[in-house]
Tab-separated table of C-alpha atoms and ligand atoms in Angstrom:
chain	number	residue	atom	x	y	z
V	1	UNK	CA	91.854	-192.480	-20.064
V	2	UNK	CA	92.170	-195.248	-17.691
V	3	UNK	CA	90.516	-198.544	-18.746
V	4	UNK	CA	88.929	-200.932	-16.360
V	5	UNK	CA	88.937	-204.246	-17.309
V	6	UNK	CA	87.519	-207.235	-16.183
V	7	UNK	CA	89.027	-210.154	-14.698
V	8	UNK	CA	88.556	-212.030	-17.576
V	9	UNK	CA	90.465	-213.770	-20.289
V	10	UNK	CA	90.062	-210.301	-22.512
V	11	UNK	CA	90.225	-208.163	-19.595
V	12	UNK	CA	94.227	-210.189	-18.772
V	13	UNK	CA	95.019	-210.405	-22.595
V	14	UNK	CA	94.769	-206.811	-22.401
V	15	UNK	CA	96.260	-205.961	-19.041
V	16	UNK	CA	99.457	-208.360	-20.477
V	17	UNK	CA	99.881	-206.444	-23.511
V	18	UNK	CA	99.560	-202.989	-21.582
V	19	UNK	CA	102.399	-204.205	-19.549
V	20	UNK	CA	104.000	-205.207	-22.199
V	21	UNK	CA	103.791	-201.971	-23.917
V	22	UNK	CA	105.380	-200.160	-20.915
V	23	UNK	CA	102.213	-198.986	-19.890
V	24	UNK	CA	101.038	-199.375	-15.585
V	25	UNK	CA	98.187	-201.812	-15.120
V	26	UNK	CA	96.574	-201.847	-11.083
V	27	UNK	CA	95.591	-205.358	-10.104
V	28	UNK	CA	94.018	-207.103	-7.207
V	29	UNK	CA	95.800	-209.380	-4.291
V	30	UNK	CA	94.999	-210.593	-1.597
V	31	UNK	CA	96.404	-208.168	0.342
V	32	UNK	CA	95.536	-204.548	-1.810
V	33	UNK	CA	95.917	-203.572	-5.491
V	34	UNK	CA	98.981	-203.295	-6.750
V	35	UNK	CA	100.162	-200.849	-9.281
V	36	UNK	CA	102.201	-202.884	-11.587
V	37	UNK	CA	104.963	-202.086	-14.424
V	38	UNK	CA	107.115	-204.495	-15.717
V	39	UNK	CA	110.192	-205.131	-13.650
V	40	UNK	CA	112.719	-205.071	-16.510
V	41	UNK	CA	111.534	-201.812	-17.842
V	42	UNK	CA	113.223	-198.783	-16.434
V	43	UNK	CA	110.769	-196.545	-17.862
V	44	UNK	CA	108.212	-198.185	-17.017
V	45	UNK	CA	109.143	-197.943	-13.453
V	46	UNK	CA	110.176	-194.492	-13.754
V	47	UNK	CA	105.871	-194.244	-14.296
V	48	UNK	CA	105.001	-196.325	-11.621
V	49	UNK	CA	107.019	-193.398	-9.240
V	50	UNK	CA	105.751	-190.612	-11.141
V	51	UNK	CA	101.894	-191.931	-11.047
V	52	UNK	CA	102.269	-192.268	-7.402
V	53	UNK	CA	104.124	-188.961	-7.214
V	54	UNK	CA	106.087	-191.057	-4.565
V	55	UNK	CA	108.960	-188.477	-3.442
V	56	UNK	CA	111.517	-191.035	-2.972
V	57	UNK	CA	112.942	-194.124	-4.805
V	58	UNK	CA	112.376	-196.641	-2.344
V	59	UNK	CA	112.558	-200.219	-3.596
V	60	UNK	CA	109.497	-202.183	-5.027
V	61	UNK	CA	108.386	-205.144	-4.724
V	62	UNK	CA	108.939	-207.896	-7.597
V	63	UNK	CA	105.589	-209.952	-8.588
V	64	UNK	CA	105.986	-213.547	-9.589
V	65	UNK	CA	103.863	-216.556	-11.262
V	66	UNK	CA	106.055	-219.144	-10.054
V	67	UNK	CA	109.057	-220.529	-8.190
V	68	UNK	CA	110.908	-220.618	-11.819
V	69	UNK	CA	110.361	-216.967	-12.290
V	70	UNK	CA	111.263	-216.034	-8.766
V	71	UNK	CA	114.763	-217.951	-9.374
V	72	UNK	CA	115.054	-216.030	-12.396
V	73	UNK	CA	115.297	-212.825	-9.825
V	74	UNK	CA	116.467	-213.800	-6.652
V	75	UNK	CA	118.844	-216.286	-5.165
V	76	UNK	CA	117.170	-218.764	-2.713
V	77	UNK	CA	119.014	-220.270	0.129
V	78	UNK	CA	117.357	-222.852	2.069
V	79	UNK	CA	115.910	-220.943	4.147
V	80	UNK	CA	114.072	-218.733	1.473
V	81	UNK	CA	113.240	-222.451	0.188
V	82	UNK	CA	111.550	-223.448	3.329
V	83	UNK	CA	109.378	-220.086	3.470
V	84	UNK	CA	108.675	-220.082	0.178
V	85	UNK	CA	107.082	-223.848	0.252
V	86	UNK	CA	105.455	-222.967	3.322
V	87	UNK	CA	103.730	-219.576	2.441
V	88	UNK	CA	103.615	-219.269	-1.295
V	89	UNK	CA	101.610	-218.115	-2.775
V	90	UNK	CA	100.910	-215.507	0.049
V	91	UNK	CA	101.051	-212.101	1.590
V	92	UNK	CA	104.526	-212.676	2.521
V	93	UNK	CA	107.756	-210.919	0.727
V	94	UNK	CA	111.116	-212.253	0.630
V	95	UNK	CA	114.037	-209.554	0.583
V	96	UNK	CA	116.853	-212.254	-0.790
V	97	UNK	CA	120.520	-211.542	-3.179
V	98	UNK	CA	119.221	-210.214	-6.450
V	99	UNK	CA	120.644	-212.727	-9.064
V	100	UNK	CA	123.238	-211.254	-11.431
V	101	UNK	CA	122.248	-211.193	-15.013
V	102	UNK	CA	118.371	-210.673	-13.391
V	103	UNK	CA	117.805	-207.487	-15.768
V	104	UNK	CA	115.557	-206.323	-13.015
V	105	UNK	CA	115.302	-202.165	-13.507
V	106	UNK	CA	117.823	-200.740	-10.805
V	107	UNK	CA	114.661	-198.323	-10.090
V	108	UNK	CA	112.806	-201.502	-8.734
V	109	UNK	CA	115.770	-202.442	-6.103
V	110	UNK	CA	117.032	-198.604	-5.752
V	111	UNK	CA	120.287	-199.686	-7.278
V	112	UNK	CA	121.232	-202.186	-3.881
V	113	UNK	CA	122.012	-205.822	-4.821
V	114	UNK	CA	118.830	-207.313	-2.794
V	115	UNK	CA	115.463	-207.514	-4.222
V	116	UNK	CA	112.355	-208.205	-2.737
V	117	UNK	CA	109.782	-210.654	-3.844
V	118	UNK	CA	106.236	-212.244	-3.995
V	119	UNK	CA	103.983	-214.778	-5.068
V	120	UNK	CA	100.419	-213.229	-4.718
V	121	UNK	CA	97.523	-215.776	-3.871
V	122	UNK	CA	95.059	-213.492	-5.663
V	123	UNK	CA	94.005	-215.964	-8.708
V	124	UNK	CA	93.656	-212.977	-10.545
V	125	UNK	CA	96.796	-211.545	-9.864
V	126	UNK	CA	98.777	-214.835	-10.729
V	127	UNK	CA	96.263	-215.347	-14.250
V	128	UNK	CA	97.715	-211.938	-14.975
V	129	UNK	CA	101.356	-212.375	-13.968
V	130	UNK	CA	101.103	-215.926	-16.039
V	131	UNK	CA	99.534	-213.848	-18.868
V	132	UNK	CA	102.265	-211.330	-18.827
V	133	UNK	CA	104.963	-213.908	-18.014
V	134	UNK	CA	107.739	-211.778	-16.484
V	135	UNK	CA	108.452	-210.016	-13.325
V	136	UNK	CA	105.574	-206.984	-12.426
V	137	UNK	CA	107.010	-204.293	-10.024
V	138	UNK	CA	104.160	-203.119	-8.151
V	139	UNK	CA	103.491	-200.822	-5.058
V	140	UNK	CA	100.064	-199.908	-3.896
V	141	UNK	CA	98.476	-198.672	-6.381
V	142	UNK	CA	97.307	-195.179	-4.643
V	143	UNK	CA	98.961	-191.779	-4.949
V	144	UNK	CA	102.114	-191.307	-2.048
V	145	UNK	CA	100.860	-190.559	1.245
V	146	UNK	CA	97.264	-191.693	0.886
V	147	UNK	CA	95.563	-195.303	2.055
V	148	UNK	CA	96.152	-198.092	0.370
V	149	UNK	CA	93.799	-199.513	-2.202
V	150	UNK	CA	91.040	-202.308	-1.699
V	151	UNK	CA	88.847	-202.199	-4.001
V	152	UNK	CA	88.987	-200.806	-7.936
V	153	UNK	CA	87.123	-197.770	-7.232
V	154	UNK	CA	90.047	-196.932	-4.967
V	155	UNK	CA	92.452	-196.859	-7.540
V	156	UNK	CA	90.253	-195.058	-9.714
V	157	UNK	CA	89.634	-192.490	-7.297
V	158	UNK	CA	93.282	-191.934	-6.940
V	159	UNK	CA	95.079	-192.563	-9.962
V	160	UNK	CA	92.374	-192.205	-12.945
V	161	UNK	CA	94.150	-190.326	-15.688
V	162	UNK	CA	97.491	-191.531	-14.603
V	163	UNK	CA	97.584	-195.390	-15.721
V	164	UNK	CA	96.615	-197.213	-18.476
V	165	UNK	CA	94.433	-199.957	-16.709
V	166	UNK	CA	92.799	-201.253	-13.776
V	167	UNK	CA	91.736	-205.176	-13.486
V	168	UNK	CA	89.023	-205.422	-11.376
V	169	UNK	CA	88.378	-208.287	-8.950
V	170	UNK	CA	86.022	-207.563	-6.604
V	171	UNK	CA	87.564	-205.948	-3.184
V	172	UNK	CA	90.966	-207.468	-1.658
V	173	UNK	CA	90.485	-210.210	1.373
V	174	UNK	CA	93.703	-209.280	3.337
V	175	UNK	CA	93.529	-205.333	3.562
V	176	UNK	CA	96.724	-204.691	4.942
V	177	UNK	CA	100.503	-205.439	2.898
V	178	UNK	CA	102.279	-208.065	2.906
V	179	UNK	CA	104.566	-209.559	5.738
V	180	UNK	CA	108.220	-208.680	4.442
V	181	UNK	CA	111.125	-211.057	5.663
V	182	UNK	CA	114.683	-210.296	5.174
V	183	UNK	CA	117.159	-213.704	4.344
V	184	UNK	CA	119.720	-211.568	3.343
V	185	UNK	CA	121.713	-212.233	6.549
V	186	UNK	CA	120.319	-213.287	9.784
V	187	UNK	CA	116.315	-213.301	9.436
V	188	UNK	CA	114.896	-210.281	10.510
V	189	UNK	CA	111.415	-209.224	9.840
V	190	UNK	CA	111.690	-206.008	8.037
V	191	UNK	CA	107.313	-205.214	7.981
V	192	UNK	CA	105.144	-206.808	9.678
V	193	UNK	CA	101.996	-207.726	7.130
V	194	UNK	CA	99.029	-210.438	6.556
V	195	UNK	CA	101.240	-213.739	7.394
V	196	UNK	CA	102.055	-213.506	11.710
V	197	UNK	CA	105.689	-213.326	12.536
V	198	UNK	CA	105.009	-216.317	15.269
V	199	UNK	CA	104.020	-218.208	11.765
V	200	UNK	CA	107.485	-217.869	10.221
V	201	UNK	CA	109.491	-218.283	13.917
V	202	UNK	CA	107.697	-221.670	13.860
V	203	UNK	CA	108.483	-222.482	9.883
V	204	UNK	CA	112.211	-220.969	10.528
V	205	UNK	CA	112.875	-222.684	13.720
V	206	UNK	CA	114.524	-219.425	15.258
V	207	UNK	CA	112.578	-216.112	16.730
V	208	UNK	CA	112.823	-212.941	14.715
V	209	UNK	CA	114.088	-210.013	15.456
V	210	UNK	CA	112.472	-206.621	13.800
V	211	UNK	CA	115.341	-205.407	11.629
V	212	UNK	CA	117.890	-203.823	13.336
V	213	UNK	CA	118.663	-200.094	12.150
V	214	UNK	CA	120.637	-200.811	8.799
V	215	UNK	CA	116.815	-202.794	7.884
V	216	UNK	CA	114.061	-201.463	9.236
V	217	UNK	CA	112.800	-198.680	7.697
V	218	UNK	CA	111.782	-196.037	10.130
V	219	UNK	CA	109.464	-194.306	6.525
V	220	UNK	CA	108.808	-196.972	4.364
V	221	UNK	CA	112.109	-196.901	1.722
V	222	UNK	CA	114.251	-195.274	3.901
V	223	UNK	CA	117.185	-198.018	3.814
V	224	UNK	CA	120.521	-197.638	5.857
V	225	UNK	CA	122.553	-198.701	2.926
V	226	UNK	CA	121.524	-196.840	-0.473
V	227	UNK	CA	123.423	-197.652	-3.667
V	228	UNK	CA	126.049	-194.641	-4.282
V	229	UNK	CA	128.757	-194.591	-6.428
V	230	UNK	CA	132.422	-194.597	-4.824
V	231	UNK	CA	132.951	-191.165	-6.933
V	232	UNK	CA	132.180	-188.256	-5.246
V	233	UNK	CA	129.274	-186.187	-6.795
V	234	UNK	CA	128.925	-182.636	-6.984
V	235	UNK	CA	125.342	-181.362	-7.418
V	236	UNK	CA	123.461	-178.381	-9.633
V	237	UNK	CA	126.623	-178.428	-11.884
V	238	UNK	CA	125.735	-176.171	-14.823
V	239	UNK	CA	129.137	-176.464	-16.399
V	240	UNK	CA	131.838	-179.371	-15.362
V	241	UNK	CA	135.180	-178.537	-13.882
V	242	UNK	CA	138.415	-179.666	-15.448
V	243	UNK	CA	138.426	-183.692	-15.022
V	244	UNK	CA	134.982	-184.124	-14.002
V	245	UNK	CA	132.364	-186.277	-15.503
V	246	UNK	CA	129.184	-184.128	-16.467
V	247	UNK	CA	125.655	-185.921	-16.160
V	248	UNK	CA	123.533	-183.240	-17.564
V	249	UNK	CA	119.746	-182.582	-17.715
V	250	UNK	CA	117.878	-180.497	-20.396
V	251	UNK	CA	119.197	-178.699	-23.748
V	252	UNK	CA	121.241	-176.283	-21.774
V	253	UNK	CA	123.521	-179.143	-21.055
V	254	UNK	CA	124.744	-179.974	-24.412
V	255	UNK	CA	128.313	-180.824	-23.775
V	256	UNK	CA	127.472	-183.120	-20.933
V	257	UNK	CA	129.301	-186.745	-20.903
V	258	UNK	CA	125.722	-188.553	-20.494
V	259	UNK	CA	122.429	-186.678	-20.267
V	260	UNK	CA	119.797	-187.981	-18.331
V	261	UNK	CA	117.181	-186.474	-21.280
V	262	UNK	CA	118.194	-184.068	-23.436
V	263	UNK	CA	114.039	-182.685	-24.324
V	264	UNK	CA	114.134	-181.932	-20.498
V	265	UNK	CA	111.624	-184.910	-19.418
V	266	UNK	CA	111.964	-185.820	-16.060
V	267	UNK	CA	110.319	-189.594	-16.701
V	268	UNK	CA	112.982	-190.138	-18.904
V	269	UNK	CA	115.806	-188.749	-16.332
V	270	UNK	CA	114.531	-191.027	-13.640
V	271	UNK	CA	114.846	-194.074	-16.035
V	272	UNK	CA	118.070	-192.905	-17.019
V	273	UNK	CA	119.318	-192.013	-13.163
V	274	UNK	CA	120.916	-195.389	-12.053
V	275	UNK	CA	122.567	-196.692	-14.722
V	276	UNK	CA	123.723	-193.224	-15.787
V	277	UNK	CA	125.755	-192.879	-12.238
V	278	UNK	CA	127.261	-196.536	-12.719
V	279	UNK	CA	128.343	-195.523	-15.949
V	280	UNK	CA	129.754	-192.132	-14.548
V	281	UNK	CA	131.140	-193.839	-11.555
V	282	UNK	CA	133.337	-196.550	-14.107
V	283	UNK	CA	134.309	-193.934	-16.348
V	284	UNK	CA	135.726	-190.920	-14.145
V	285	UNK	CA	138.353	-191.149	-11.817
V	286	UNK	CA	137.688	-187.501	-10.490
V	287	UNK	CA	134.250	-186.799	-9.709
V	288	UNK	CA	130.707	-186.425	-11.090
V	289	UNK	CA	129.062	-183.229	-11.883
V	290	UNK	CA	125.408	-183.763	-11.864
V	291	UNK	CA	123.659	-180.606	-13.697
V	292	UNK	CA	120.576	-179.230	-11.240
V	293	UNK	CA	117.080	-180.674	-11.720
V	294	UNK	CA	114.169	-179.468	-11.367
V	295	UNK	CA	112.214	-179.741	-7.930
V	296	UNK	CA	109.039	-181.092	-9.619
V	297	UNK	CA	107.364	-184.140	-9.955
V	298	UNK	CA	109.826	-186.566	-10.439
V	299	UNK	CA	112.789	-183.804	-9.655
V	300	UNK	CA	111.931	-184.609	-6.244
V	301	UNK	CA	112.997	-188.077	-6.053
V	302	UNK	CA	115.923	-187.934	-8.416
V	303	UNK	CA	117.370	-185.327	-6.202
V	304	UNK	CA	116.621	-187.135	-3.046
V	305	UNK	CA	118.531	-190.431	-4.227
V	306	UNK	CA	121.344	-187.499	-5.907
V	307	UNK	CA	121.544	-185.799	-2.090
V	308	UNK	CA	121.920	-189.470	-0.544
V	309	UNK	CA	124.378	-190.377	-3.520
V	310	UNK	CA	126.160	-186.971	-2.649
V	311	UNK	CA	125.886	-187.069	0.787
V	312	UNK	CA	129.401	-187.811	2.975
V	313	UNK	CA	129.952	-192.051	3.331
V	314	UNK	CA	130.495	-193.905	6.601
X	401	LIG	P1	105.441	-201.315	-1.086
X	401	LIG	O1	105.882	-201.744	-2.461
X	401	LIG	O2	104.848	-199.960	-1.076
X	401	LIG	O3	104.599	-202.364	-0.418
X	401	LIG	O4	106.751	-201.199	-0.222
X	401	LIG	C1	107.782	-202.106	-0.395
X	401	LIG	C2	108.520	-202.247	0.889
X	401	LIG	O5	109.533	-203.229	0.712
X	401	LIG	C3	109.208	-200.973	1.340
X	401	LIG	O6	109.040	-200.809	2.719
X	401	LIG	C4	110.648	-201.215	0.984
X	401	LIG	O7	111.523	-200.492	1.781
X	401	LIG	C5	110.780	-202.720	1.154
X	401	LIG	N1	111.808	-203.283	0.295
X	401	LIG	C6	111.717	-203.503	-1.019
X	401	LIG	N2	112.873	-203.950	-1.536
X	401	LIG	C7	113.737	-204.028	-0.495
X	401	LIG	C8	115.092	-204.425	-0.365
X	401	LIG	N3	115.804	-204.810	-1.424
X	401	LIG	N4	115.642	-204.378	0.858
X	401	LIG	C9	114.921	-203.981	1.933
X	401	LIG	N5	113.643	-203.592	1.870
X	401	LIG	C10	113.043	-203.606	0.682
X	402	LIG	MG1	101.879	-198.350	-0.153
């Protein structure tokens, strides 16, 4: 059962300690509702994909209350300084250095080294963010492939049964997502959203180019540079070969090195996935035998990111 809860100091206190719990919690901003999970959580990610039944593990966006939190995730030059003070809160995402030591869920950033962030206007968004007081992961909150969210009847119609929680705030001013500018190298605008691109030219003091191919997505997600591991990976491995490194999925694969979930739960493999190939990666010197998952639910986008992972490097 989904809850809806009102934008009130219960309605938050409860929202908080959903998030808190793990559990997914749909909120308003400005721009749509957002489908939130704690950003530290790797399970709790793994549900915000699996809700969605997004086929892919494109990188989220990061939430924030504040400027301190957002400097607890991301590394601001001055230039990220000088947008920030000039459009936060907003509908405008930063894609900036993830900070080491963030303990943001590599599910979140899709294992790269940049994250992207926000400071929502929505005053209920940022009562709830302050309740929860950490970073919120959130996507729209409506199922892959389908229009984004305005109102909380929206979300209900498309994910009731599937989250804990919906805060409703009335319907969403902006309607369409938020402006997302990359500062990881030159400035490139990456999507363009509710804050105009002439608006940041003017605040930046130099035009902006749409990313170029290794930024702009051509399907939202689809990145030029995805996190793989330098080993090479050999898929739908149901028994390793001498000197690999087995990452195994289910009860069939008992003598696996690592096992992404042993009871066969695909929630739990996604939450596993990144961290599982870093570990392979540092502790093989041959290469990684990944045992074949299922093409369900989840399956799909842990063997998308496994094909990319697999797939020959440039
Ligand atoms: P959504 O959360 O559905 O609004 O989509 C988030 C958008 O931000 C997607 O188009 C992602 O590709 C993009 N994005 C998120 N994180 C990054 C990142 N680290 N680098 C580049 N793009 C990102
Ligand atoms: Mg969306």
């Amino acid at each position: 059962m989904t809850e809806i809860l009102n934008a009130d100091a219960a309605g938050l206190a409860r929202a908080a300690a959903l998030l808190s719990q793990g559990g997914l919690v749909a909120f308003p901003t400005e721009t749509v509702y957002g489908l939130g999970g704690d950003a530290r959580s790797d399970l709790a990610v793994a549900r915000i994909f699996e809700a969605k039944g997004r086929p892919r593990f494109n990188p989220l966006i990061v939430h924030v209350a504040d400027m301190t939190m957002a400097k607890e995730v991301a590394l601001f030059d001055a230039r990220a300084e000088r947008v920030a003070g000039a459009f936060w809160p907003g509908p405008l995402t930063l894609v900036l250095p993830l900070r080491s030591g963030a303990r943001i869920s590599d599910l979140v950033t899709a294992g790269l080294s940049t994250v992207a962030v926000r400071m929502p206007a929505h005053p209920v968004a940022r009562a709830l963010l302050s309740a929860f007081g950490g970073p919120v992961a959130a996507p729209s909150a409506n199922p892959s492939g389908k229009v984004s969210p305005t109102r909380a009847e929206h979300v209900i119609a498309g994910l009731s049964g599937l989250i804990a929680a919906v805060v409703d705030g009335g319907p969403c001013a902006v309607g369409v997502e938020s402006t997302i500018l990359g500062l990881t190298g030159d400035p490139e605008l990456l999507r363009p959203g509710g804050i105009p691109a002439e608006a940041l030219e003017a605040c930046l003091g130099t035009p902006l180019p749409e990313g170029g191919s290794a930024a702009k997505p051509s399907a939202p997600g689809q990145l030029a540079s995805h996190y793989a591991p330098s080993a090479p990976i050999r898929l739908g491995a149901t028994r390793p070969e001498p000197r690999e490194l087995w990452i195994g999925f289910g009860p069939d694969a008992r003598g696996a090195d690592l096992n992404l979930s042993l009871t066969g739960d695909l929630v739990e493999a996604a939450a596993n996935l990144f961290h599982f190939l870093r570990e392979a990666d540092a502790r093989t010197e041959g290469t990684i035998a990944v045992s074949p998952i299922p093409e369900r639910g989840l399956g799909r986008a842990i063997n998308d990111r496994l094909r990319r992972a697999a797939a020959p490097r440039h």
